[in-house]
């Protein structure tokens, strides 16, 4: 569902998402070293930056990078706008992040990817990517459909999705709670017009998740096997 929900992003937000992967998520072997500022960012943070690339893995990259950019926004800007940051990709990202109206929207769009993952995609994959029973898989679909519908038809879909995300359990060392708090702050600071734009993006994102689930459900809903049958299945 990651790829499907990302189709709700604007062209500008998807461009920024790709820049973050190239500049901060690249690996030594991937050929993006001239644009890479990963080490510089980690020196500023004094710990791993956490950004990821989707080369070799496309699972949860936008979720992970969305958390990182809302938490490390000022540090990211500092290492892509310094005198030794002269790659075209650095200039492109700096141009967006220093354009306040544009960046306000894009930052919230990238935040939508975090919220949708925490509220819908992550909980679903946590179950179905294990060796579980067919009955458990069916229940997981039911929960996911109900969660998406509750978000889609709420008075404010963003607020409902945020509430759902905040209620999810997280590891003690997870950066998710802090990133959600920061996202909520940016949401509260947004204008009414901006909230309408982002709310529409979120609804479209969860709707695309719903359609992906519907496609899978057509296959999975009536398998000719007992509910207690173990069913190793990966729906990534």
XYZ file of C-alpha atoms in Angstrom, residues 28-109:
82
model
C 28.082 3.800 -0.650
C 27.389 1.506 -3.578
C 24.452 3.251 -5.180
C 26.135 5.876 -7.368
C 24.666 8.995 -5.733
C 27.767 9.909 -3.737
C 28.300 13.339 -5.326
C 24.971 14.560 -3.977
C 25.141 12.661 -0.680
C 25.162 14.736 2.517
C 24.351 11.868 4.835
C 27.641 11.962 6.704
C 27.491 15.742 7.088
C 24.012 15.512 8.575
C 25.024 12.758 10.975
C 27.949 14.872 12.170
C 25.548 17.703 12.958
C 23.061 15.400 14.682
C 25.742 13.335 16.405
C 23.754 10.197 15.652
C 22.485 8.307 12.558
C 20.232 10.484 10.441
C 17.795 7.670 9.685
C 16.936 8.600 6.116
C 16.602 5.668 3.722
C 16.824 4.973 0.025
C 14.467 2.656 -1.825
C 17.322 1.061 -3.751
C 17.208 -2.565 -2.643
C 14.116 -2.031 -0.493
C 10.928 -0.059 -1.044
C 9.229 -0.841 2.248
C 8.281 2.103 4.444
C 10.789 4.546 2.941
C 8.408 7.517 2.697
C 7.176 6.861 6.234
C 10.692 6.761 7.589
C 11.955 9.785 5.658
C 8.815 11.726 6.507
C 9.560 11.254 10.206
C 13.149 12.332 9.714
C 12.424 15.530 7.809
C 9.889 16.818 10.343
C 12.312 16.123 13.205
C 15.544 17.273 11.578
C 14.286 20.044 9.328
C 16.665 22.765 10.523
C 19.682 20.433 10.488
C 18.834 19.262 6.965
C 18.604 22.832 5.728
C 21.914 23.729 7.326
C 23.860 20.958 5.575
C 22.339 21.538 2.117
C 22.784 25.308 2.130
C 26.367 25.530 3.415
C 29.365 26.579 1.290
C 30.401 22.974 0.606
C 26.929 21.948 -0.565
C 27.108 22.845 -4.238
C 25.320 20.018 -6.025
C 22.241 20.838 -8.091
C 20.149 18.584 -5.842
C 21.219 20.577 -2.776
C 20.168 23.812 -4.428
C 16.853 22.314 -5.533
C 15.951 21.145 -2.032
C 17.134 24.398 -0.457
C 14.973 26.355 -2.877
C 11.878 24.442 -1.759
C 12.607 24.506 1.969
C 13.220 28.264 1.992
C 9.980 28.980 0.124
C 7.703 29.168 3.160
C 4.273 28.769 1.476
C 5.510 25.912 -0.704
C 7.393 24.197 2.102
C 4.414 24.450 4.474
C 2.355 22.419 2.014
C 5.037 19.918 1.060
C 6.039 19.252 4.657
C 2.430 18.426 5.494
C 2.084 16.259 2.378
